[in-house]
Backbone as CSV, one residue per row, in Angstrom:
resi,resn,N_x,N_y,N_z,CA_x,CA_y,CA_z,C_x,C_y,C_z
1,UNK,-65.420,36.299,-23.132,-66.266,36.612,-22.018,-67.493,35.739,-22.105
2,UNK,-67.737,35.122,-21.114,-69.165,34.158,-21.162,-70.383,35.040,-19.921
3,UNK,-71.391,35.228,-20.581,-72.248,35.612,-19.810,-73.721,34.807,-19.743
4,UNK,-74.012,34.728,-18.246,-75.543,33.904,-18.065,-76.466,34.556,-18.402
5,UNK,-77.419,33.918,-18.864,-78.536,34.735,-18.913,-79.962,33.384,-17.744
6,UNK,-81.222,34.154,-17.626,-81.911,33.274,-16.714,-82.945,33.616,-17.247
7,UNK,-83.926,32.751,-17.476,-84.939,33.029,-17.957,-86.040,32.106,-17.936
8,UNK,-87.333,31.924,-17.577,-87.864,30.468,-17.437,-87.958,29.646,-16.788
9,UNK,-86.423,29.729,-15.697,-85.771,28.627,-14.933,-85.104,28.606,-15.094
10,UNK,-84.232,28.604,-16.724,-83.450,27.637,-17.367,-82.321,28.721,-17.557
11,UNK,-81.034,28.089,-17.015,-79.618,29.229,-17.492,-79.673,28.937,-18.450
12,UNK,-79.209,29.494,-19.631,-78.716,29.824,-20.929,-77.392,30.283,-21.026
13,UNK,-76.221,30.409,-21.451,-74.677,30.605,-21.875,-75.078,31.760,-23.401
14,UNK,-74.406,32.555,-23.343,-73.921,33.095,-24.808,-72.320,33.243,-24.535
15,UNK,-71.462,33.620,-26.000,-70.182,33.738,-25.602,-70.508,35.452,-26.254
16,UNK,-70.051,36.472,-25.458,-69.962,37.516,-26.339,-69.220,38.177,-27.564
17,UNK,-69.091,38.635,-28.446,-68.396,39.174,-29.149,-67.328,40.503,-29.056
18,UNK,-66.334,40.147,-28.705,-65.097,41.438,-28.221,-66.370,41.934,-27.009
19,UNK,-66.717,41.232,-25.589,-67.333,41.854,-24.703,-68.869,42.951,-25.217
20,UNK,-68.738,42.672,-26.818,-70.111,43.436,-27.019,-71.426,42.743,-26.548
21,UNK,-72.389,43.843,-25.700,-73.429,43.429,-25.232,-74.250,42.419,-26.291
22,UNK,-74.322,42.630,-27.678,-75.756,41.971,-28.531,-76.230,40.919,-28.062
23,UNK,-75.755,39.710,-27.219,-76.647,38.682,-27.130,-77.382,39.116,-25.665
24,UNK,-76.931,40.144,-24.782,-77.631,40.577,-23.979,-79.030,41.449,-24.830
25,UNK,-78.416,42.518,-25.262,-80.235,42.653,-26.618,-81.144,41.727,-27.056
26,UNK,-80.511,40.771,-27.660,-81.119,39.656,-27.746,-82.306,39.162,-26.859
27,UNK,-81.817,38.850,-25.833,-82.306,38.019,-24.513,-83.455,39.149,-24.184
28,UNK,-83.241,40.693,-23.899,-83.804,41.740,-23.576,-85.005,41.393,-24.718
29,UNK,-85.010,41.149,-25.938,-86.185,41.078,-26.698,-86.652,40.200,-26.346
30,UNK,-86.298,38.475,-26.427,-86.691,37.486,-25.993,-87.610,37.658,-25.080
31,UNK,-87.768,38.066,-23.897,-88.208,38.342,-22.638,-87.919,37.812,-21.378
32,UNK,-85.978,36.998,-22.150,-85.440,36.465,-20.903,-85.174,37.451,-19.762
33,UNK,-85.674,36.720,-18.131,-85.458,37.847,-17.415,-83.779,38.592,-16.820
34,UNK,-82.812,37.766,-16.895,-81.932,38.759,-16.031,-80.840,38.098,-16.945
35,UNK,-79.229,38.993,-17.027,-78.285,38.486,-17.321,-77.487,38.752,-16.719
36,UNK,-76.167,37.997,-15.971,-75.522,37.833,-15.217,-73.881,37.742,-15.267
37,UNK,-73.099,38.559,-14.926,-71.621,38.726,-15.506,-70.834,38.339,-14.164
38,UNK,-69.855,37.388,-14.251,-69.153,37.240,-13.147,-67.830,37.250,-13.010
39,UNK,-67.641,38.036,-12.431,-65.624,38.789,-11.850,-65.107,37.596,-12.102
40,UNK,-63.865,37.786,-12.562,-62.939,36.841,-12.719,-61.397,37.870,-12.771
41,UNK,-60.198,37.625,-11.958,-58.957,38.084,-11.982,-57.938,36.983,-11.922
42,UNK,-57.027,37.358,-13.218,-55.716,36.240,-12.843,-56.087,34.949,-13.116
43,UNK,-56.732,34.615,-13.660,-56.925,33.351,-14.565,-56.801,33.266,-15.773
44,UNK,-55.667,32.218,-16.546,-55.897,32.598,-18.040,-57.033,31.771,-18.778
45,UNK,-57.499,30.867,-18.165,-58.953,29.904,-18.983,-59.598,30.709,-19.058
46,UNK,-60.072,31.994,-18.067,-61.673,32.146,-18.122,-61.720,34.203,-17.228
47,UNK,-60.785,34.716,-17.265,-60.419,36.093,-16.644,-60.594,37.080,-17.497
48,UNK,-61.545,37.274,-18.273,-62.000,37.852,-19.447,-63.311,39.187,-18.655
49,UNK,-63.691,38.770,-17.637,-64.451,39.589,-17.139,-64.157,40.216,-15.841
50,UNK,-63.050,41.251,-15.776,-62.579,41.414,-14.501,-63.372,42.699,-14.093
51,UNK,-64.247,43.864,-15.072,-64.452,44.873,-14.817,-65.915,44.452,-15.087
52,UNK,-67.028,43.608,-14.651,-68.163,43.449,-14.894,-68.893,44.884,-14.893
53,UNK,-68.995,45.671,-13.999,-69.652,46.820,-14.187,-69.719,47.899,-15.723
54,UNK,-68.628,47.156,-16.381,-68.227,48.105,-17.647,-69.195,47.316,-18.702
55,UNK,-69.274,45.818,-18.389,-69.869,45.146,-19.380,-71.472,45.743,-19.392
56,UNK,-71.854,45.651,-17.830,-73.180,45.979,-17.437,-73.332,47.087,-17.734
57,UNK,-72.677,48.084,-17.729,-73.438,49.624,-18.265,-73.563,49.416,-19.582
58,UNK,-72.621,49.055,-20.222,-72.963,49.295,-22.121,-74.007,48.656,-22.360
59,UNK,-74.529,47.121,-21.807,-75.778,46.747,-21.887,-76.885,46.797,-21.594
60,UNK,-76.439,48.518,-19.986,-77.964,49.075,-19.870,-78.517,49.672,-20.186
61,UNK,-77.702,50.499,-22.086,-77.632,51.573,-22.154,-78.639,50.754,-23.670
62,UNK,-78.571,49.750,-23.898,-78.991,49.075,-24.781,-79.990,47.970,-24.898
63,UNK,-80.474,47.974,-23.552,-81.272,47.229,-23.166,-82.551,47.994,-22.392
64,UNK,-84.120,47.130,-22.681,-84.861,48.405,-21.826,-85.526,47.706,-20.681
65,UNK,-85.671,46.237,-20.177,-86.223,45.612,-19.147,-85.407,44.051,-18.343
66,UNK,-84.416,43.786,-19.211,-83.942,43.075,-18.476,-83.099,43.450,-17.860
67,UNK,-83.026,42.484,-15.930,-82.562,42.959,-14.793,-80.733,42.660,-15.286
68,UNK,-80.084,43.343,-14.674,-78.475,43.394,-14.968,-78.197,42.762,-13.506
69,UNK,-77.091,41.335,-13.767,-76.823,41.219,-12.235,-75.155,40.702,-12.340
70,UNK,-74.443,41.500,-11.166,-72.910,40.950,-10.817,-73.352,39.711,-10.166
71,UNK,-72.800,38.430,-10.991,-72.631,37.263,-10.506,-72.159,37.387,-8.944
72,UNK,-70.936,37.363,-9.283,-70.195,37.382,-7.433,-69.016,38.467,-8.034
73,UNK,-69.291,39.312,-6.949,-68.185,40.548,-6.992,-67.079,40.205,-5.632
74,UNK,-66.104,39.893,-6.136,-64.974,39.650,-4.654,-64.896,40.549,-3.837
75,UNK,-65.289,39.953,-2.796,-65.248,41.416,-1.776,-64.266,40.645,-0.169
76,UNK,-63.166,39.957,-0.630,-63.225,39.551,0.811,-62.039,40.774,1.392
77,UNK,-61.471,40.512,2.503,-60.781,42.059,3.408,-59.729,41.942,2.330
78,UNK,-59.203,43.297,2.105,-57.628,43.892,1.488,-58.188,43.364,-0.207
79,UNK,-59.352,43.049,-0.229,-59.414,42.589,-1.761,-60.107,44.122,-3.042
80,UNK,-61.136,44.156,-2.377,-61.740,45.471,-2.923,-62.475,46.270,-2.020
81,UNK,-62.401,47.543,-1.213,-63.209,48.035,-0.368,-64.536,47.936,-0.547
82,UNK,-65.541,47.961,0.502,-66.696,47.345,0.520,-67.853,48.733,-0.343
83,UNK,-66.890,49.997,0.383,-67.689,51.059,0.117,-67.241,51.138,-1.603
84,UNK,-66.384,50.706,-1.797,-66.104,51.133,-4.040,-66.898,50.212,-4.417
85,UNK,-67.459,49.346,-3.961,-68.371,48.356,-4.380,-69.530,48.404,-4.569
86,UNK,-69.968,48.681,-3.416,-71.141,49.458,-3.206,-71.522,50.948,-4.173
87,UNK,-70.802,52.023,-4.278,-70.607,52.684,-4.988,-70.784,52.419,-6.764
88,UNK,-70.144,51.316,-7.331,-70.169,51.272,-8.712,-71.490,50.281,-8.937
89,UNK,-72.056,49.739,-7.685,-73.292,48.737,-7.686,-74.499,49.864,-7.737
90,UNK,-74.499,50.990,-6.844,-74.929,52.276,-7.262,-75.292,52.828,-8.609
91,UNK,-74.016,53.171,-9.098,-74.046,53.941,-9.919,-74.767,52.973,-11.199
92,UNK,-74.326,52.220,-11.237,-74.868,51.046,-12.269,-76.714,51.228,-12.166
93,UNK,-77.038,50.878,-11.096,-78.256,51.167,-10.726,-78.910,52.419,-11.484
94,UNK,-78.442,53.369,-11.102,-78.599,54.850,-11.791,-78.954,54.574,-12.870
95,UNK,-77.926,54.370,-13.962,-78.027,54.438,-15.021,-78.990,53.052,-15.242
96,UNK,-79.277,52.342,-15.453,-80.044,51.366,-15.782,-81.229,51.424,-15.446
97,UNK,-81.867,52.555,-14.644,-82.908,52.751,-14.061,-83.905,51.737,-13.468
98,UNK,-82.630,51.404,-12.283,-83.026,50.484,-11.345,-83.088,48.709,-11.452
99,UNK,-82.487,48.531,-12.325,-82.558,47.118,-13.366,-81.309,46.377,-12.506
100,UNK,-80.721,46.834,-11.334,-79.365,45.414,-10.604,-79.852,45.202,-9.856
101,UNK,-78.754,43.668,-9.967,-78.885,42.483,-9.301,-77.699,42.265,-8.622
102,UNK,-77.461,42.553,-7.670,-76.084,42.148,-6.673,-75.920,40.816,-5.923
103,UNK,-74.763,40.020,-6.284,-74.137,39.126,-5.190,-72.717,39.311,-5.190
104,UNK,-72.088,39.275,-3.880,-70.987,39.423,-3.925,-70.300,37.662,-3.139
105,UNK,-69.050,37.720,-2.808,-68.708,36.551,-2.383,-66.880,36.505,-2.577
106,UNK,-66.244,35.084,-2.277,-64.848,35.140,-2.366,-64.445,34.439,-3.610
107,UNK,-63.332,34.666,-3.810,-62.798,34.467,-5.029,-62.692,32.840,-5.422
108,UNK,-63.040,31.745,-6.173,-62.974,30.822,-6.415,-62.224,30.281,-6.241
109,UNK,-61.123,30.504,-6.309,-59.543,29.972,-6.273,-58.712,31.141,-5.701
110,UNK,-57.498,30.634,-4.807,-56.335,31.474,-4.190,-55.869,32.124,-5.470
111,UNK,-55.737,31.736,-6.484,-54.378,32.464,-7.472,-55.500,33.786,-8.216
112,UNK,-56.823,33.557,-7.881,-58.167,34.991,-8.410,-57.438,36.288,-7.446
113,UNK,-57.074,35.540,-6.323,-56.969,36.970,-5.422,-55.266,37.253,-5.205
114,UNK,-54.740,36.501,-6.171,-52.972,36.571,-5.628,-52.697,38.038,-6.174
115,UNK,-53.316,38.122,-7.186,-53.150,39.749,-7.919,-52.959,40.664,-7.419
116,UNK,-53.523,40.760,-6.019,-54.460,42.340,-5.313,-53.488,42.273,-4.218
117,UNK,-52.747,41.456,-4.077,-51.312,41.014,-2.981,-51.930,40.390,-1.535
């Protein structure tokens, strides 16, 4: 799983460990401001992050000021309803006490969305 972090200006890369948040802690001490997880389905290079919201809660639960943001969440028609989206962008919110960052958008490549039929 590769996650951005932003801080300064300047993106930064960490690779995580088995999806564990620590280099998001990290960054949270640092006083980098936001870190950024982006959907990926059906790719074998790089499809390691298909449930971003799962990554983002364990790291809001462990983190106390940096902003949590879904890179691009696929939202185009028959792909993921707009309202479950909205909903887990919610709930995320909740728990992080107010710390997301939402973009949504289409899938990079045809074979991201061949999955969902």
């Amino acid at each position: 799983m590769s996650t951005s972090f932003r801080g300064h200006g300047t993106p930064l890369r960490a690779q995580t460990d088995r999806g564990c948040p620590r280099p998001v802690e990290l960054a949270d001490r640092l006083g980098i401001d936001s870190v950024w997880e982006v959907e990926h389905h059906f790719l074998e290079e790089y499809s390691h992050s298909s449930a971003s919201e799962v990554f983002l809660a364990a790291a809001s639960q462990r983190t106390q000021r940096i902003r949590l943001g879904f890179g691009i969440v696929a939202i185009p028609p028959g792909y993921q309803h707009p309202a479950r989206v909205a909903e887990k962008v919610s709930m995320l919110d909740l728990v992080s006490g107010g710390r997301v960052e939402f973009g949504s958008g289409r899938p990079r490549r045809a074979l991201s969305s061949r999955g969902s039929g």
